[in-house]
Coordinates of C-alpha atoms in Angstrom, one line a residue:
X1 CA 8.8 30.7 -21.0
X2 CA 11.6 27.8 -20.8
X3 CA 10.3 26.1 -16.8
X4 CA 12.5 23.7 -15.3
X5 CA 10.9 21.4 -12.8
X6 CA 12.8 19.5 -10.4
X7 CA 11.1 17.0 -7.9
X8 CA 12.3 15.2 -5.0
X9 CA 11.4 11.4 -4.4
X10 CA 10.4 9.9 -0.8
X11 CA 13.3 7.3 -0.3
X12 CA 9.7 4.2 -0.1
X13 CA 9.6 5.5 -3.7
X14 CA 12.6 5.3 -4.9
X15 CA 12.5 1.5 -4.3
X16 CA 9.2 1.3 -6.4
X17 CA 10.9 3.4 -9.3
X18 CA 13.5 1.3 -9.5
X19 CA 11.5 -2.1 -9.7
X20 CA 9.3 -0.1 -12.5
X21 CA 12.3 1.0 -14.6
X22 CA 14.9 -2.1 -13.7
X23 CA 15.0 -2.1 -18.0
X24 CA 15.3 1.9 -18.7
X25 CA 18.9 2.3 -20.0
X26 CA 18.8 6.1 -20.3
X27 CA 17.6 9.4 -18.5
X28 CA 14.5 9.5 -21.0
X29 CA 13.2 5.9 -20.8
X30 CA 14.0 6.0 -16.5
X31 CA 12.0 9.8 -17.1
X32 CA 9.0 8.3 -19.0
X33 CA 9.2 5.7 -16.3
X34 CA 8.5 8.0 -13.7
X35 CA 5.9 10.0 -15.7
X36 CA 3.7 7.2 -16.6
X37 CA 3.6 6.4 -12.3
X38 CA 1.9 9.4 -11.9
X39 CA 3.7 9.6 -8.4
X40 CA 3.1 13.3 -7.0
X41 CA 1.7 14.6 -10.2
X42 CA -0.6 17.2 -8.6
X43 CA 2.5 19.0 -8.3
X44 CA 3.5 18.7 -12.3
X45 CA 3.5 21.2 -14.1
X46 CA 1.4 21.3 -17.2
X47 CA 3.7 22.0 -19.9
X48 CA 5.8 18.7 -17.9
X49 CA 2.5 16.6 -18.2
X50 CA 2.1 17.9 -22.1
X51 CA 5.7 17.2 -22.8
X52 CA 6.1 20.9 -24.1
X53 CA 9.6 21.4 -25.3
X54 CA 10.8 24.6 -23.7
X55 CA 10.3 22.4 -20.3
X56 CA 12.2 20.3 -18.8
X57 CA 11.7 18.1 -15.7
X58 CA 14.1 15.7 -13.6
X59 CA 14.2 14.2 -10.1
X60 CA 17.6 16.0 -9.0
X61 CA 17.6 13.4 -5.9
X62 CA 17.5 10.3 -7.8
X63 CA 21.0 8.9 -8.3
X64 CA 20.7 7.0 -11.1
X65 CA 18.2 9.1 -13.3
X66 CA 20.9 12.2 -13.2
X67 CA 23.6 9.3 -13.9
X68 CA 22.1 8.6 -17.0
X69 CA 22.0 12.4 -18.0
X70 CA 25.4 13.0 -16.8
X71 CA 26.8 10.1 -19.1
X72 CA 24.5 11.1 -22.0
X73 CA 26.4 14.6 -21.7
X74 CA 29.8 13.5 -21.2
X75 CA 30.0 14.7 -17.7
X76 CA 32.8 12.7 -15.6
X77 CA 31.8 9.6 -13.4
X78 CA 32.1 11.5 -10.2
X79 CA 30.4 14.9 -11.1
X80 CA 28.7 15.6 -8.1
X81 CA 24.3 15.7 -8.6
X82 CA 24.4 19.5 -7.6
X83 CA 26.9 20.2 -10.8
X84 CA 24.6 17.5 -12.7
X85 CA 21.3 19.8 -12.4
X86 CA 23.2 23.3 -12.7
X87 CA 24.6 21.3 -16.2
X88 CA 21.1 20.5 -16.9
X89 CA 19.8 24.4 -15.7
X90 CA 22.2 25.3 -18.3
X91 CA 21.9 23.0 -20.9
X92 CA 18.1 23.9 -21.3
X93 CA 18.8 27.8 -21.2
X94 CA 16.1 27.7 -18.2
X95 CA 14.4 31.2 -17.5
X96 CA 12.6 29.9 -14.7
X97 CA 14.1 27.5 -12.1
X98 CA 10.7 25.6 -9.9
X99 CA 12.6 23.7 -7.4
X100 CA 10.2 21.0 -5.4
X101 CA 13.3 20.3 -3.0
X102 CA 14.5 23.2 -1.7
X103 CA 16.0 21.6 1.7
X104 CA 18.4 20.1 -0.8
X105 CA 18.7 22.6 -3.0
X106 CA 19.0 26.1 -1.3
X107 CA 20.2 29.4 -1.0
X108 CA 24.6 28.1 -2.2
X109 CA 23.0 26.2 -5.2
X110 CA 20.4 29.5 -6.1
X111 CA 23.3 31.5 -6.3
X112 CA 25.2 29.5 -8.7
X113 CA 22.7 29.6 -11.2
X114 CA 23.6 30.4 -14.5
X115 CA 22.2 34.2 -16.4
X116 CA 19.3 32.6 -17.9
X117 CA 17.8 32.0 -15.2
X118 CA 15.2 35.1 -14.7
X119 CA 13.0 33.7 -11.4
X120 CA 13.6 31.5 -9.1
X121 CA 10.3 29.1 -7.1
X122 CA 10.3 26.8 -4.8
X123 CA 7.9 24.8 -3.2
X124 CA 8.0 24.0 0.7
X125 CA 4.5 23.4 2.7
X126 CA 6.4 21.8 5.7
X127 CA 8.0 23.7 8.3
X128 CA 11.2 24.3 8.3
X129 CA 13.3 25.3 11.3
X130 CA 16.1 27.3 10.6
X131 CA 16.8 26.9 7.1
X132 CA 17.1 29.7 5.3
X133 CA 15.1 30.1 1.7
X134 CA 15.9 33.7 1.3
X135 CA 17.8 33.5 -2.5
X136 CA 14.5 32.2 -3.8
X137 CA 12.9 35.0 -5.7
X138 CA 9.5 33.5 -4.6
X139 CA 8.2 30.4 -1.7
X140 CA 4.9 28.9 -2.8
X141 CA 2.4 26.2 -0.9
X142 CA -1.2 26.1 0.0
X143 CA -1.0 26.2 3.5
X144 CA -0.8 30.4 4.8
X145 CA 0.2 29.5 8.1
X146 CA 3.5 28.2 6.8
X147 CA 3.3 31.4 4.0
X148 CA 3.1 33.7 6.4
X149 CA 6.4 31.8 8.7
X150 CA 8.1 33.5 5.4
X151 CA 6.6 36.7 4.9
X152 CA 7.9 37.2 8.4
X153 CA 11.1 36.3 7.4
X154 CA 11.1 39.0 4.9
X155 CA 10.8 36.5 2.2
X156 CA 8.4 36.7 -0.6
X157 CA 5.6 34.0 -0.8
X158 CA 2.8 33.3 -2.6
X159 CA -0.7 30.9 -2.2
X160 CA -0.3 28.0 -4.9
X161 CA -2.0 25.0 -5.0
X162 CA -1.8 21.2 -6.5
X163 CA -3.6 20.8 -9.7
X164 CA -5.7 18.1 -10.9
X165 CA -4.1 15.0 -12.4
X166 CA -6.1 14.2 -15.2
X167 CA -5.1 10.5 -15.1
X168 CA -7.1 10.0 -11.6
X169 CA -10.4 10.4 -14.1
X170 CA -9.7 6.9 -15.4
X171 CA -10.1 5.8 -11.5
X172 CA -13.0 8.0 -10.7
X173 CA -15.9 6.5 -12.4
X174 CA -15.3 3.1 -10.9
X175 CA -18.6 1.8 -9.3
X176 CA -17.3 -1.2 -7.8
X177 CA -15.8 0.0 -4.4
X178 CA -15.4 -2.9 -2.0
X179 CA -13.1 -1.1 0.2
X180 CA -15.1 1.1 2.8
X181 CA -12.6 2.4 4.7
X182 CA -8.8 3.4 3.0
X183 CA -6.3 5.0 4.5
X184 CA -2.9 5.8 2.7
X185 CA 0.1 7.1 4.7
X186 CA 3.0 7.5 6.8
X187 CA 2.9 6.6 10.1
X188 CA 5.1 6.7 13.2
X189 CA 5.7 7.7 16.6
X190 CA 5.2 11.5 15.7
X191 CA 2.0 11.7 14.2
X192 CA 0.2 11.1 17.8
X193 CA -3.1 12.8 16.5
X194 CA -3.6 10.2 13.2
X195 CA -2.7 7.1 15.8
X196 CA -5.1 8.2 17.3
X197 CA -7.6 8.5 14.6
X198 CA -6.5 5.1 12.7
X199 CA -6.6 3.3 16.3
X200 CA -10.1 4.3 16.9
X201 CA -11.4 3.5 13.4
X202 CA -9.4 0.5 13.4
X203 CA -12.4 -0.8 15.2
X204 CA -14.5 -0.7 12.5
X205 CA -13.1 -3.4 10.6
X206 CA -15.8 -5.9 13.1
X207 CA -18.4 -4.5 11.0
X208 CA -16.8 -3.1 8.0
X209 CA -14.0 -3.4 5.8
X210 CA -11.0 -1.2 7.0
X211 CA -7.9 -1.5 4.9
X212 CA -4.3 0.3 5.8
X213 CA -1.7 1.2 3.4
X214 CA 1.5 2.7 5.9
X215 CA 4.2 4.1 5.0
X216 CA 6.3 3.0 8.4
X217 CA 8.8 4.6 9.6
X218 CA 12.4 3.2 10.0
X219 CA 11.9 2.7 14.1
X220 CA 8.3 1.5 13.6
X221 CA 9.5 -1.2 11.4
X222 CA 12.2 -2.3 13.6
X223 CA 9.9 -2.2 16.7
X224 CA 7.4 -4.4 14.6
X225 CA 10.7 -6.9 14.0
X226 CA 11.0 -10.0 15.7
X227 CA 14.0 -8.8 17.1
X228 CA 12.6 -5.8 17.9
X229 CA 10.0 -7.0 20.5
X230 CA 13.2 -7.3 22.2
X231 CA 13.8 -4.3 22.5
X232 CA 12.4 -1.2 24.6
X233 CA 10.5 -0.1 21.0
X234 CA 6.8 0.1 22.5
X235 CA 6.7 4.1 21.8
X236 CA 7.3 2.9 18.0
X237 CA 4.8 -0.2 17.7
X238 CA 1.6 0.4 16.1
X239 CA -1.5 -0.7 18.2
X240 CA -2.7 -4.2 17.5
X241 CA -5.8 -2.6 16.1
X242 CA -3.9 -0.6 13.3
X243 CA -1.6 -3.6 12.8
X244 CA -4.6 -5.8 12.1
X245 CA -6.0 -3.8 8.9
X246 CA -2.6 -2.5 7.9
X247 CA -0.1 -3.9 4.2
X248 CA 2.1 -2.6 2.6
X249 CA 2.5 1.3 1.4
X250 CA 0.9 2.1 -1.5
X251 CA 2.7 4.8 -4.7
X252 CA 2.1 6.2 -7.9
X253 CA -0.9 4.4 -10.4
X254 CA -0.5 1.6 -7.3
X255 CA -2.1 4.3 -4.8
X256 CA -4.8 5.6 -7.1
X257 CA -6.2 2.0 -7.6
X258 CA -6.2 1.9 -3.8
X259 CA -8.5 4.7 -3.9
X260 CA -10.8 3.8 -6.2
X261 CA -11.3 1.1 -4.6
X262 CA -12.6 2.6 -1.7
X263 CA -16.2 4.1 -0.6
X264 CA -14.6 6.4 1.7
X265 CA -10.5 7.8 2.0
X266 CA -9.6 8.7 5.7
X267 CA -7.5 11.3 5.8
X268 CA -5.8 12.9 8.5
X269 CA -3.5 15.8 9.5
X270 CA 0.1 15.3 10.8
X271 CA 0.8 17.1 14.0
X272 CA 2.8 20.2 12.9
X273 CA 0.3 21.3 10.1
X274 CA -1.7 23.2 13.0
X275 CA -5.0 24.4 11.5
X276 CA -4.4 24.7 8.1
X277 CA -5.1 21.6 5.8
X278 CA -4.5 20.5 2.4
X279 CA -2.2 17.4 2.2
X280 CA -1.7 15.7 -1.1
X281 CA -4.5 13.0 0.2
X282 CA -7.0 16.0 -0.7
X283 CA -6.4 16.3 -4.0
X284 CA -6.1 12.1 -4.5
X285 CA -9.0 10.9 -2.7
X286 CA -11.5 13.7 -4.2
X287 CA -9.4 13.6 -7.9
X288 CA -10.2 9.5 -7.8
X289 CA -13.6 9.9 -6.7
X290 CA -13.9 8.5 -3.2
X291 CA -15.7 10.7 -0.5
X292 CA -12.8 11.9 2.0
X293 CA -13.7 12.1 5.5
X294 CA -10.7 14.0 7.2
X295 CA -10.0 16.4 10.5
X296 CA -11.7 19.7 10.6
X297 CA -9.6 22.4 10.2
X298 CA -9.1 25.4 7.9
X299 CA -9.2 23.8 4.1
X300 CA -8.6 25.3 0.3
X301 CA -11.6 26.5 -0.8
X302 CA -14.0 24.1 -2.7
X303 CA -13.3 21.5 0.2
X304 CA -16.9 22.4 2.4
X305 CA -17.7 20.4 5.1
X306 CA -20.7 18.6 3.8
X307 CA -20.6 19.1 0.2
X308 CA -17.8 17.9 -1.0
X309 CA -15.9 16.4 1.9
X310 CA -17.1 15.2 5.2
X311 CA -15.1 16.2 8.6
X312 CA -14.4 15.5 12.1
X313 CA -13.1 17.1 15.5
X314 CA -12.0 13.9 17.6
X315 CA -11.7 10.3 16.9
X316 CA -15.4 9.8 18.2
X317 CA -16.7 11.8 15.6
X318 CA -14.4 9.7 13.2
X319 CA -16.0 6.8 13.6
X320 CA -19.6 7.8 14.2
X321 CA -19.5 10.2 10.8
X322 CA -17.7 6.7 9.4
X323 CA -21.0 4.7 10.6
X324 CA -23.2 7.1 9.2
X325 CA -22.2 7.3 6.0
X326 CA -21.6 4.0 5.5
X327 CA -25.8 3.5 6.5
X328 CA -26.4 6.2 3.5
X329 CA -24.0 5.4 0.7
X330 CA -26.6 6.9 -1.5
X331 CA -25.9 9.9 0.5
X332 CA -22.2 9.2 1.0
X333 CA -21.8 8.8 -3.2
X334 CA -23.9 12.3 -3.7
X335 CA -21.0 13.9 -1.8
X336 CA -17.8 11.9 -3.5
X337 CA -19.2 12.8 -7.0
X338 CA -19.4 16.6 -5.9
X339 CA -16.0 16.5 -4.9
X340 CA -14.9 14.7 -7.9
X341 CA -16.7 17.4 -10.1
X342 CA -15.5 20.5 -7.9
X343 CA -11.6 18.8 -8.0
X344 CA -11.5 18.9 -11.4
X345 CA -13.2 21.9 -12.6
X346 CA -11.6 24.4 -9.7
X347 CA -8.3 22.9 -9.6
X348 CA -7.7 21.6 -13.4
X349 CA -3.9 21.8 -14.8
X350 CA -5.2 25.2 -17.0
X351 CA -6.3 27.0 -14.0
X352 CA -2.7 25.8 -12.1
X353 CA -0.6 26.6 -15.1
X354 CA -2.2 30.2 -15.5
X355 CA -1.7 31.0 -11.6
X356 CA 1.9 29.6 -11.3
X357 CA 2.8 32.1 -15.0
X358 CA 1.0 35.0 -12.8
X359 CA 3.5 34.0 -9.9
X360 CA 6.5 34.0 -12.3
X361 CA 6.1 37.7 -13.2

């Protein structure tokens, strides 16, 4: 089966890629680049990770990546990227098109995919609105809430989940964790539940060590200007709690160090996910061997309440489950290492690769 993968790249990223790969002078060198990160690779494909040569994988988003490819193929200077990836679709005789950025990439560019193309996949666990996904021969996530939004629609859609990157193994076994508290993630002005959350364990960092890796958002960051204490930005500014244990976001091989550097990964649900759970934090915390203490809420299965994850209703509960554990880590490392184990054995790249070639047929 020839797969092409394409991923999209959170505009924070892009900055790191192109610091990492400041030297790559062509598509596969800026590729290997990316690769070697290890930024969103739950989501890769096997065959991608194993280098198989009937697949192919690019970042269709990322301007100078599908530059390089264009030149390398003689395509003109001002080809637009949509023509770039249906060159590249073509190129590689694809038979099965796995689109990670479908907002870009929707129903107009579906329907100008070339013959070879037998089944078309796409990824989206956020919702959506009003865009319309319907050319896709198949929608896949892990949360059913948002599966169902499309079943509704009369679309087809499918329970798929991350898989297991086996680089976080290399992070997993570390015994030296001086972090106690981590949390990586976006934050601004929309995600009132996880203010609420990091505000409340913030408090911790009197008795423990607390550490913050944000991904801010554009306002947030201007708020938190000089200039921007100016202005009427208070809706935007982070508490002075959050503030105090907060650096710079965290990506890629960067963001798995983070973890396993940490006793325990806070996690916590942005407001539109509703009941269902299963962020990428899941899959990194557990996968690099810290003990995830995140929202309650309805999780994929593996991820038990006090077996392999720990969870919480309200901030309170946060911070006293926080306490606890942190008064037990025998206790607290008994849990971790179950969630390491049950991470990679139910959720390996085999077991993802054999559901997502079930999917294609």
């Amino acid at each position: 089966m020839r797969v092409f993968q394409n991923f999209g790249l959170y505009p924070a990223y892009v900055r790191r890629l192109n610091k990492l790969a400041s030297s790559a002078s062509s598509f596969s060198e800026r590729l290997q680049v990316f690769l070697s990160d290890s930024f969103g690779a739950c989501h890769l494909l096997k065959p991608v990770i194993d280098g198989d040569a009937d697949a192919f994988f690019t970042t269709g988003d990322d301007v100078i990546t599908q530059r390089f490819w264009a030149t390398e193929h003689g395509l003109a200077a001002n080809t637009t990227p949509e023509q770039v990836l249906l060159s590249q679709i073509e190129h590689h005789r694809t038979e099965v098109f796995y689109n990670l950025d479908p907002v870009r990439y929707g129903n107009d560019f579906i329907k100008k995919l070339p013959g070879t193309v037998k089944r078309s996949i796409a990824w989206r666990a956020a919702p959506s609105g009003n865009a319309d996904f319907g050319a896709y021969n198949l929608l896949v996530c892990n949360f059913p809430t948002i599966l169902q939004s499309y079943r509704d629609r009369g679309w087809r859609a499918e329970y798929f989940a991350p898989g297991h990157d086996p680089e976080m193994d290399g992070y997993a076994d570390n015994g030296n964790r001086p972090i106690d508290v981590l949390f990586v993630g976006g934050y601004s002005r929309h995600h009132r539940k996880r203010a609420e959350i990091l505000e409340a364990v913030s408090e911790l960092r009197k008795d423990f060590r607390v550490v913050y890796r944000l991904d801010r958002s554009r306002l947030t960051r201007l708020a938190e200007a000089p200039l921007g204490w100016l202005l009427p930005l208070n809706a935007h500014r982070r508490p002075k709690g959050i503030r105090a244990v907060s650096s710079q976001p965290v990506f890629g091989r960067d963001l798995y160090r983070a973890i396993s550097q940490a006793k325990i990964v806070l996690n916590g649900a942005v407001d539109m996910a509703g009941s269902d759970r299963g962020n990428m934090r899941c899959w990194e915390a557990l996968g690099c061997g810290a003990l995830m203490v995140s929202d309650a809420g309805n999780y994929p299965d593996g991820m038990i309440d006090r077996k392999t994850i720990i969870t919480y209703d309200n901030a309170q509960s946060a911070v006293a489950s926080i306490r606890s554990l942190l008064a037990d880590q025998t206790g607290l490392r008994e849990i971790a290492v179950a969630g390491n184990k049950m991470i990679k054995s139910r959720y390996s790249k085999e077991a993802q690769w054999s559901r997502f070639t079930q999917l294609c047929w």
